[in-house]
Short mmCIF file of C-alpha atoms in Angstrom, two decimals:
data_model
loop_
_atom_site.label_atom_id
_atom_site.label_comp_id
_atom_site.label_asym_id
_atom_site.label_seq_id
_atom_site.Cartn_x
_atom_site.Cartn_y
_atom_site.Cartn_z
CA MET A 20 -14.57 -33.50 6.71
CA THR A 21 -14.56 -31.61 3.45
CA THR A 22 -12.86 -33.78 0.59
CA LEU A 23 -10.82 -32.07 -2.59
CA SER A 24 -9.71 -33.83 -5.61
CA GLY A 25 -6.85 -31.17 -5.72
CA PRO A 26 -5.50 -28.19 -4.31
CA VAL A 27 -7.31 -24.64 -4.76
CA GLY A 28 -5.79 -21.12 -4.87
CA ILE A 29 -3.10 -19.58 -6.47
CA ARG A 30 0.22 -20.88 -4.82
CA ASN A 31 2.51 -17.81 -3.73
CA GLY A 32 0.36 -15.34 -5.78
CA VAL A 33 1.68 -16.80 -9.12
CA ALA A 34 1.07 -20.25 -9.73
CA GLN A 35 -2.28 -21.51 -10.61
CA VAL A 36 -2.70 -25.19 -9.03
CA GLN A 37 -5.39 -27.40 -10.15
CA ASN A 38 -8.64 -25.45 -9.32
CA SER A 39 -11.37 -27.88 -10.05
CA PRO A 40 -14.64 -25.79 -10.07
CA VAL A 41 -16.24 -28.15 -7.87
CA ASP A 42 -13.27 -27.78 -5.48
CA GLN A 43 -13.45 -24.02 -5.68
CA GLY A 44 -17.27 -24.22 -4.82
CA ARG A 45 -16.60 -26.24 -1.55
CA ILE A 46 -13.89 -23.76 -0.24
CA ILE A 47 -16.17 -20.63 -1.15
CA ARG A 48 -19.04 -22.52 0.77
CA LEU A 49 -16.50 -22.84 3.86
CA LEU A 50 -14.80 -19.23 3.48
CA TRP A 51 -18.37 -17.66 3.06
CA ALA A 52 -19.95 -19.50 6.30
CA ILE A 53 -17.40 -18.41 8.51
CA ASP A 54 -17.54 -14.96 10.33
CA PRO A 55 -15.20 -12.10 9.78
CA GLY A 56 -13.92 -12.42 13.33
CA ASN A 57 -12.11 -15.81 12.41
CA ALA A 58 -10.79 -14.55 8.82
CA GLY A 59 -14.08 -15.66 7.05
CA MET A 60 -16.21 -13.92 4.40
CA LYS A 61 -19.71 -14.36 5.81
CA GLY A 62 -21.73 -10.93 5.41
CA ILE A 63 -18.66 -9.32 3.73
CA SER A 64 -19.82 -9.94 0.20
CA ASN A 65 -21.85 -12.57 -1.68
CA PRO A 66 -20.24 -15.88 -2.50
CA PRO A 67 -18.30 -15.43 -6.07
CA ALA A 68 -18.79 -18.19 -8.80
CA ALA A 69 -15.81 -20.67 -9.01
CA GLY A 70 -13.38 -20.24 -11.73
CA GLY A 71 -12.74 -22.64 -14.66
CA PRO A 72 -9.92 -25.59 -14.37
CA ARG A 73 -6.77 -24.26 -13.49
CA ARG A 74 -8.17 -20.77 -12.80
CA CYS A 75 -8.94 -19.68 -9.31
CA ASN A 76 -11.57 -17.30 -8.99
CA ALA A 77 -9.69 -13.81 -7.72
CA GLN A 78 -12.01 -13.16 -5.16
CA LEU A 79 -11.59 -16.84 -3.94
CA ALA A 80 -7.77 -16.36 -4.15
CA GLY A 81 -7.68 -13.34 -2.09
CA ALA A 82 -10.23 -14.90 0.73
CA ILE A 83 -7.80 -17.85 0.94
CA ALA A 84 -4.44 -15.55 1.29
CA ALA A 85 -6.22 -13.49 3.76
CA PHE A 86 -7.56 -16.50 5.91
CA GLN A 87 -4.14 -17.85 6.10
CA ALA A 88 -2.15 -14.75 6.95
CA PHE A 89 -4.53 -14.10 9.92
CA TRP A 90 -4.31 -17.56 11.28
CA THR A 91 -0.48 -17.76 10.32
CA GLN A 92 -0.19 -14.86 12.82
CA ARG A 93 -1.99 -16.62 15.46
CA GLY A 94 0.15 -19.78 15.02
CA ASP A 95 -2.83 -22.10 13.96
CA LEU A 96 -1.10 -22.26 10.68
CA THR A 97 2.51 -22.60 9.56
CA ILE A 98 2.36 -21.71 6.04
CA ALA A 99 0.56 -18.89 4.11
CA ASP A 100 1.08 -20.06 0.37
CA GLY A 101 -2.41 -19.16 -1.07
CA VAL A 102 -3.44 -22.79 -1.42
CA VAL A 103 -5.69 -25.00 0.28
CA ASP A 104 -4.42 -28.32 -0.23
CA PRO A 105 -6.58 -31.88 0.20
CA GLY A 106 -6.37 -32.71 3.86
CA GLY A 107 -3.96 -29.99 4.99
CA ARG A 108 -3.92 -27.77 7.91
CA THR A 109 -6.00 -24.66 6.04
CA LEU A 110 -8.62 -27.33 4.97
CA ARG A 111 -8.71 -28.69 8.75
CA LYS A 112 -9.07 -25.22 9.82
CA LEU A 113 -11.78 -24.21 7.77
CA ASP A 114 -13.84 -26.98 8.36
CA VAL A 115 -13.64 -26.32 12.19
CA LEU A 116 -14.61 -22.98 11.78
CA ALA A 117 -17.43 -23.22 9.18
CA ASN A 118 -18.97 -25.80 11.60
CA GLY A 119 -19.23 -23.24 14.60
CA ALA A 120 -16.20 -22.62 16.26
CA GLY A 121 -15.98 -19.40 18.57
CA PRO A 122 -14.30 -16.08 17.57
CA ALA A 123 -10.44 -16.04 17.41
CA PRO A 124 -8.86 -15.24 20.88
CA ALA A 125 -7.65 -11.66 20.93
CA PRO A 126 -3.69 -11.66 20.68
CA PRO A 127 -1.80 -11.45 23.99
CA ILE A 128 -1.45 -8.12 25.45
CA ASP A 129 1.98 -6.47 25.01
CA PRO A 130 3.01 -3.97 27.35
CA GLY A 131 4.99 -2.03 24.74
CA PHE A 132 1.91 -0.87 22.86
CA ILE A 133 0.11 2.53 23.16
CA ASP A 134 -3.61 2.55 23.16
CA LEU A 135 -5.35 4.99 20.93
CA ASN A 136 -9.09 5.32 19.81
CA ILE A 137 -9.29 2.40 17.29
CA LEU A 138 -5.82 0.92 17.29
CA ARG A 139 -2.68 0.35 19.53
CA PHE A 140 0.64 0.99 18.21
CA GLN A 141 4.70 0.28 19.06
CA GLN A 142 7.17 2.47 17.64
CA THR A 143 10.13 0.06 16.58
CA LEU A 144 12.99 2.36 15.14
CA PRO A 145 15.02 4.57 17.09
CA GLY A 146 13.47 7.47 15.69
CA THR A 147 16.35 9.84 15.94
CA ALA A 148 16.68 12.72 13.32
CA ALA A 149 19.31 11.85 10.48
CA ALA A 150 20.75 14.08 7.84
CA LEU A 151 20.67 12.44 4.86
CA ASP A 152 20.28 12.69 0.82
CA ALA A 153 18.52 10.89 -2.20
CA PRO A 154 18.43 10.90 -5.85
CA ALA A 155 15.54 12.92 -7.21
CA ILE A 156 14.89 14.91 -10.65
CA VAL A 157 15.55 18.74 -10.42
CA PRO A 158 12.14 20.40 -10.28
CA SER A 159 13.21 23.18 -12.50
CA SER A 160 13.85 20.61 -15.49
CA VAL A 161 10.41 19.62 -14.87
CA ILE A 162 8.73 22.81 -15.73
CA PRO A 163 9.15 22.97 -19.69
CA PHE A 164 7.25 19.45 -19.59
CA LEU A 165 3.91 21.39 -17.98
CA PHE A 166 3.63 23.34 -21.35
CA ARG A 167 2.24 22.35 -24.66
CA PRO A 168 4.08 22.36 -26.89
CA VAL A 169 7.17 21.00 -25.00
CA PRO A 170 10.20 23.19 -25.87
CA LYS A 171 12.63 21.63 -28.40
CA GLY A 172 15.37 19.97 -26.55
CA ALA A 173 13.94 19.84 -23.17
CA ILE A 174 15.26 17.13 -21.06
CA LEU A 175 15.41 15.99 -17.63
CA SER A 176 18.05 16.33 -15.06
CA SER A 177 18.69 14.73 -11.63
CA THR A 178 20.76 15.59 -8.32
CA ASN A 179 21.11 14.29 -4.74
CA VAL A 180 18.76 16.40 -2.72
CA LYS A 181 19.33 16.60 1.22
CA GLY A 182 16.76 16.32 4.08
CA THR A 183 16.83 15.54 7.90
CA ILE A 184 14.09 13.22 8.72
CA SER A 185 12.85 11.12 11.67
CA GLU A 186 12.06 7.74 10.35
CA PHE A 187 9.39 5.68 12.15
CA ARG A 188 8.18 2.27 11.53
CA PHE A 189 4.74 1.26 13.40
CA LYS A 190 3.79 -2.10 14.57
CA ILE A 191 -0.10 -1.55 14.97
CA GLU A 192 -3.03 -3.85 16.23
CA LYS A 193 -6.43 -3.22 14.86
CA ASN A 194 -9.32 -5.64 14.48
CA GLY A 195 -7.40 -8.34 15.85
CA ALA A 196 -4.97 -8.03 13.23
CA ILE A 197 -1.06 -7.00 12.80
CA PHE A 198 -0.30 -3.91 10.33
CA TRP A 199 2.95 -2.07 9.63
CA VAL A 200 3.14 1.61 8.84
CA GLY A 201 6.19 3.66 7.87
CA ALA A 202 6.51 7.23 8.49
CA ALA A 203 9.25 9.89 7.88
CA VAL A 204 8.86 13.16 9.55
CA PRO A 205 11.00 16.28 8.29
CA ALA A 206 12.99 18.29 10.74
CA GLY A 207 11.01 21.37 11.74
CA THR A 208 7.22 19.73 11.21
CA ILE A 209 5.11 21.49 13.38
CA ASP A 210 1.54 21.23 11.45
CA PHE A 211 0.59 17.78 11.79
CA SER A 212 -3.05 18.05 10.37
CA ARG A 213 -1.64 17.62 7.06
CA VAL A 214 0.34 14.37 5.58
CA TYR A 215 1.18 12.59 2.04
CA ILE A 216 0.51 9.09 1.88
CA PHE A 217 2.40 6.92 -0.78
CA PHE A 218 1.11 3.61 -1.76
CA HIS A 219 4.25 1.28 -2.96
CA PRO A 220 3.83 -0.98 -5.86
CA ASP A 221 1.12 -3.89 -5.65
CA THR A 222 3.50 -6.69 -6.39
CA ILE A 223 3.61 -8.25 -2.93
CA SER A 224 3.53 -12.18 -3.11
CA VAL A 225 1.51 -14.79 -0.79
CA ALA A 226 5.14 -15.69 0.37
CA ASP A 227 5.89 -12.22 1.51
CA ASP A 228 2.89 -12.11 3.42
CA ALA A 229 4.38 -15.00 5.72
CA SER A 230 7.24 -12.66 6.81
CA TYR A 231 4.97 -9.86 7.32
CA PRO A 232 4.01 -10.49 11.25
CA ALA A 233 7.89 -10.16 11.86
CA PHE A 234 8.53 -7.51 8.98
CA SER A 235 11.44 -9.64 7.50
CA GLY A 236 12.61 -10.44 4.32
CA ARG A 237 11.30 -8.05 1.41
CA TRP A 238 9.43 -5.86 3.89
CA ARG A 239 12.64 -5.14 5.81
CA ASP A 240 15.10 -5.41 2.84
CA SER A 241 13.64 -3.29 0.28
CA VAL A 242 9.83 -2.09 0.66
CA THR A 243 10.76 -0.22 3.75
CA ASN A 244 13.15 2.26 1.49
CA TYR A 245 10.33 4.06 0.14
CA VAL A 246 10.08 5.81 3.57
CA TRP A 247 13.28 7.35 3.83
CA GLU A 248 13.71 8.01 0.08
CA LEU A 249 10.53 9.80 -0.34
CA GLY A 250 10.92 11.31 3.25
CA VAL A 251 13.95 13.07 2.19
CA GLN A 252 12.44 14.16 -1.07
CA MET A 253 9.71 15.81 0.94
CA ALA A 254 12.24 17.36 3.60
CA ALA A 255 14.06 18.98 0.69
CA MET A 256 10.73 20.80 -0.26
CA LYS A 257 8.53 21.18 2.69
CA ALA A 258 8.17 19.93 6.31
CA MET A 259 5.43 17.61 5.96
CA PRO A 260 4.89 14.09 7.05
CA VAL A 261 5.09 11.31 4.60
CA ILE A 262 3.31 7.80 5.54
CA VAL A 263 3.94 4.62 3.70
CA PRO A 264 1.44 1.77 4.53
CA PHE A 265 3.03 -1.70 4.06
CA MET A 266 0.52 -3.51 2.19
CA THR A 267 0.25 -7.15 1.82
CA ASN A 268 -1.02 -9.37 -0.93
CA ALA A 269 -4.26 -10.28 1.36
CA SER A 270 -4.82 -6.67 1.53
CA ARG A 271 -6.46 -6.68 -1.91
CA SER A 272 -9.56 -8.30 -0.26
CA ASN A 273 -10.19 -5.21 1.27
CA ASN A 274 -11.20 -7.16 4.58
CA PRO A 275 -10.79 -5.08 7.74
CA ARG A 276 -8.36 -7.90 9.22
CA THR A 277 -6.03 -7.72 5.95
CA ASN A 278 -6.43 -3.94 5.06
CA LEU A 279 -5.53 -1.43 7.56
CA PHE A 280 -8.13 1.35 5.95
CA ALA A 281 -10.83 -1.08 4.73
CA ASP A 282 -12.94 0.40 7.65
CA ARG A 283 -12.96 3.45 9.57
CA GLY A 284 -10.30 4.93 7.36
CA ALA A 285 -10.20 8.77 8.41
CA ASP A 286 -10.20 7.50 12.01
CA THR A 287 -7.36 5.12 11.35
CA LEU A 288 -5.51 8.22 9.60
CA ASP A 289 -6.03 10.41 12.77
CA ASP A 290 -4.69 7.69 15.00
CA ILE A 291 -1.55 7.24 12.79
CA MET A 292 -0.99 10.85 13.20
CA THR A 293 -1.43 10.58 16.68
CA ALA A 294 1.20 7.86 16.83
CA ILE A 295 3.73 10.06 14.63
CA GLN A 296 3.19 13.02 17.04
CA ILE A 297 3.75 10.57 20.12
CA SER A 298 7.06 9.20 18.56
CA ALA A 299 8.37 12.80 17.84
CA GLY A 300 8.08 14.08 20.99
CA GLN A 301 5.10 16.42 20.56
CA ALA A 302 3.44 18.07 23.11
CA ASN A 303 -0.53 17.47 23.26
CA PRO A 304 -0.77 14.99 20.33
CA ARG A 305 -3.81 14.71 18.74
CA GLY A 306 -5.08 13.15 15.25
CA ALA A 307 -7.49 15.97 13.62
CA VAL A 308 -5.89 15.45 10.18
CA ARG A 309 -7.53 18.25 7.67
CA GLN A 310 -5.87 17.93 4.36
CA VAL A 311 -4.32 14.66 2.78
CA GLY A 312 -2.43 13.89 -0.42
CA VAL A 313 -2.35 10.38 -1.90
CA ALA A 314 0.41 9.10 -4.32
CA SER A 315 1.13 5.65 -6.04
CA TYR A 316 3.54 4.11 -7.81
CA SER A 317 2.96 1.62 -10.87
CA SER A 318 0.25 -1.12 -9.32
CA GLY A 319 0.27 0.62 -6.09
CA VAL A 320 -2.66 2.57 -7.77
CA ASN A 321 -4.76 -0.33 -6.75
CA HIS A 322 -4.05 0.50 -3.24
CA LEU A 323 -4.92 4.22 -3.67
CA PHE A 324 -8.10 3.44 -5.28
CA ARG A 325 -9.15 0.94 -2.19
CA PHE A 326 -8.13 4.02 0.16
CA ALA A 327 -10.19 6.33 -1.81
CA GLU A 328 -12.99 4.27 -1.89
CA VAL A 329 -13.02 4.43 2.10
CA VAL A 330 -11.82 7.87 2.81
CA GLY A 331 -12.74 9.87 -0.21
CA GLY A 332 -16.22 10.60 0.88
CA THR A 333 -14.77 12.62 3.61
CA GLY A 334 -13.54 15.68 1.91
CA LEU A 335 -10.06 15.05 3.32
CA ILE A 336 -8.45 14.10 0.22
CA GLY A 337 -7.10 17.30 -1.60
CA GLU A 338 -4.61 15.78 -4.44
CA GLN A 339 -3.90 12.42 -5.89
CA ILE A 340 -0.76 11.47 -7.85
CA ASP A 341 -0.45 8.44 -10.21
CA PHE A 342 3.29 7.66 -10.89
CA ASP A 343 3.28 5.83 -14.16
CA SER A 344 0.60 3.13 -13.93
CA ALA A 345 -0.52 4.21 -17.63
CA TYR A 346 2.59 2.58 -18.72
CA MET A 347 1.55 -0.70 -17.22
CA ARG A 348 0.37 -3.70 -19.45
CA SER A 349 -1.25 -5.57 -16.92
CA ALA A 350 -5.03 -5.07 -15.81
CA HIS A 351 -5.33 -2.01 -12.74
CA LYS A 352 -7.09 0.28 -11.06
CA ASN A 353 -7.49 3.85 -12.15
CA MET A 354 -7.35 6.61 -9.77
CA PRO A 355 -11.18 7.44 -8.75
CA SER A 356 -12.78 10.73 -9.74
CA LEU A 357 -13.31 12.67 -6.46
CA SER A 358 -15.08 16.00 -6.33
CA GLY A 359 -12.77 18.95 -5.78
CA VAL A 360 -9.46 16.71 -5.85
CA VAL A 361 -6.39 17.75 -7.99
CA ASN A 362 -5.23 14.78 -10.05
CA TRP A 363 -1.94 14.01 -11.55
CA MET A 364 -0.66 11.32 -13.94
CA VAL A 365 3.08 11.62 -14.18
CA THR A 366 4.12 9.09 -16.87
CA GLN A 367 6.00 8.31 -19.92
CA SER A 368 2.84 7.18 -21.83
CA PRO A 369 1.12 10.22 -23.81
CA PRO A 370 -1.95 11.30 -23.04
CA PRO A 371 -5.03 9.75 -24.58
CA PRO A 372 -7.08 11.64 -27.08
CA GLY A 373 -8.53 14.80 -25.62
CA ARG A 374 -6.69 14.09 -22.21
CA ARG A 375 -4.55 17.06 -21.09
CA ILE A 376 -5.42 18.61 -17.63
CA GLY A 377 -3.26 16.99 -14.94
CA TRP A 378 -1.34 14.54 -17.31
CA LEU A 379 2.61 15.28 -17.09
CA HIS A 380 3.97 13.25 -19.97
CA LEU A 381 7.68 12.46 -19.51
CA PRO A 382 8.77 10.78 -22.42
CA HIS A 383 11.63 8.16 -22.21
CA GLU A 384 14.15 10.12 -24.06
CA ALA A 385 13.61 13.05 -21.39
CA PHE A 386 15.68 10.69 -19.08
CA ARG A 387 18.47 10.09 -20.97
CA ASN A 388 20.70 12.12 -18.74
CA VAL A 389 18.84 10.65 -15.48
CA HIS A 390 21.22 7.70 -14.16
CA ASN A 391 20.27 6.14 -11.09
CA GLY A 392 21.78 2.53 -11.09
CA LYS A 393 20.17 0.03 -13.26
CA MET A 394 16.84 1.90 -12.66
CA ASP A 395 14.69 2.14 -16.05
CA THR A 396 12.39 5.07 -16.68
CA HIS A 397 9.51 3.49 -14.99
CA GLY A 398 11.53 3.31 -11.73
CA LYS A 399 13.14 6.47 -12.40
CA ILE A 400 9.27 8.15 -12.29
CA GLY A 401 8.24 6.19 -9.19
CA ASN A 402 11.50 6.65 -7.16
CA MET A 403 12.64 10.00 -8.07
CA MET A 404 9.54 12.36 -9.26
CA PHE A 405 8.03 12.98 -5.99
CA HIS A 406 10.21 15.63 -4.94
CA SER A 407 9.42 17.49 -8.05
CA MET A 408 5.74 17.05 -7.55
CA MET A 409 5.75 18.36 -3.98
CA MET A 410 6.98 21.71 -5.80
CA LEU A 411 3.51 21.53 -7.49
CA SER A 412 1.36 20.04 -5.11
CA VAL A 413 -1.78 22.05 -3.41
CA ILE A 414 -1.19 20.18 -0.15
CA LEU A 415 0.68 23.18 1.70
#
């Protein structure tokens, strides 16, 4: 059995442990010897170099998190904390698989699932239409900020917009793994060939991943709120479905068993749209998505980037909206440059020199009359500007 002098990884996504470079190298050799069917990294990428002491290599940390999430779902592991401990269950599982164990057994068949082309799904919410309201920035108050110079005294205002939506939450099985996706369908939607996808902030921890299979904890209590809030903002402007994929910490590895869109992204989206139509009671449901808008809030741009890497070459994406990642101090991805795609940066940060097109600068002081609990300017942009941007959207 592999021996370690101390733990390896990033505990719960935040705390570096001992991370001896020698120990990191041992875990790298194990993970990169295990087939993807067992949540390993063999053939997915070249083995990375070990990080320094108390500094786990980021790719290794993501691979550990993905491995634990996969085997926790199957009951072989009980803890997904992002760390391989000396003599622990994760290390024993790595040793067994690296020495030639067969592929993981498929999850047991659940009769509540509906099989589609590349995935199967189960709709877990009532799905009945409900008239709701959500706080949003008034679109007409945004118009002055589209021009330079901005008229003196321009200020944003807010209101509660109203809309009727059906909310769905899909439990999806693909590549032998479980994924969750939320969707809101405005009343009167008849065109399911177009859709807006919203990526929530990339702030999910390894501890959150442990509650993902059951969709409990933060997933149920807070992250899911993006679905109905954005769905109502959409419904108050136009009848177009909104999809919110629930992205785990492990999804950062972009492994097909941790990231829903890591492979066959366009086909996956078609199946999700078919699932929406079936759940909404549409006759003759079919995917056939032809136009996609993609938005992200804050560090969610990391998810947007990975999605666009897979789907960007299909020509489906017509628009990208980044809500305030420019304000972030931490390192993050940027919206990719895609041919023929309209890009928006909606942010409280001023544009860099020479950058104007698509940069909607909403300075902090413009929000002085906008109140939404204790939400700061960053939160107001990410949670309240979607409605106004749908007025400006080219996804019609």
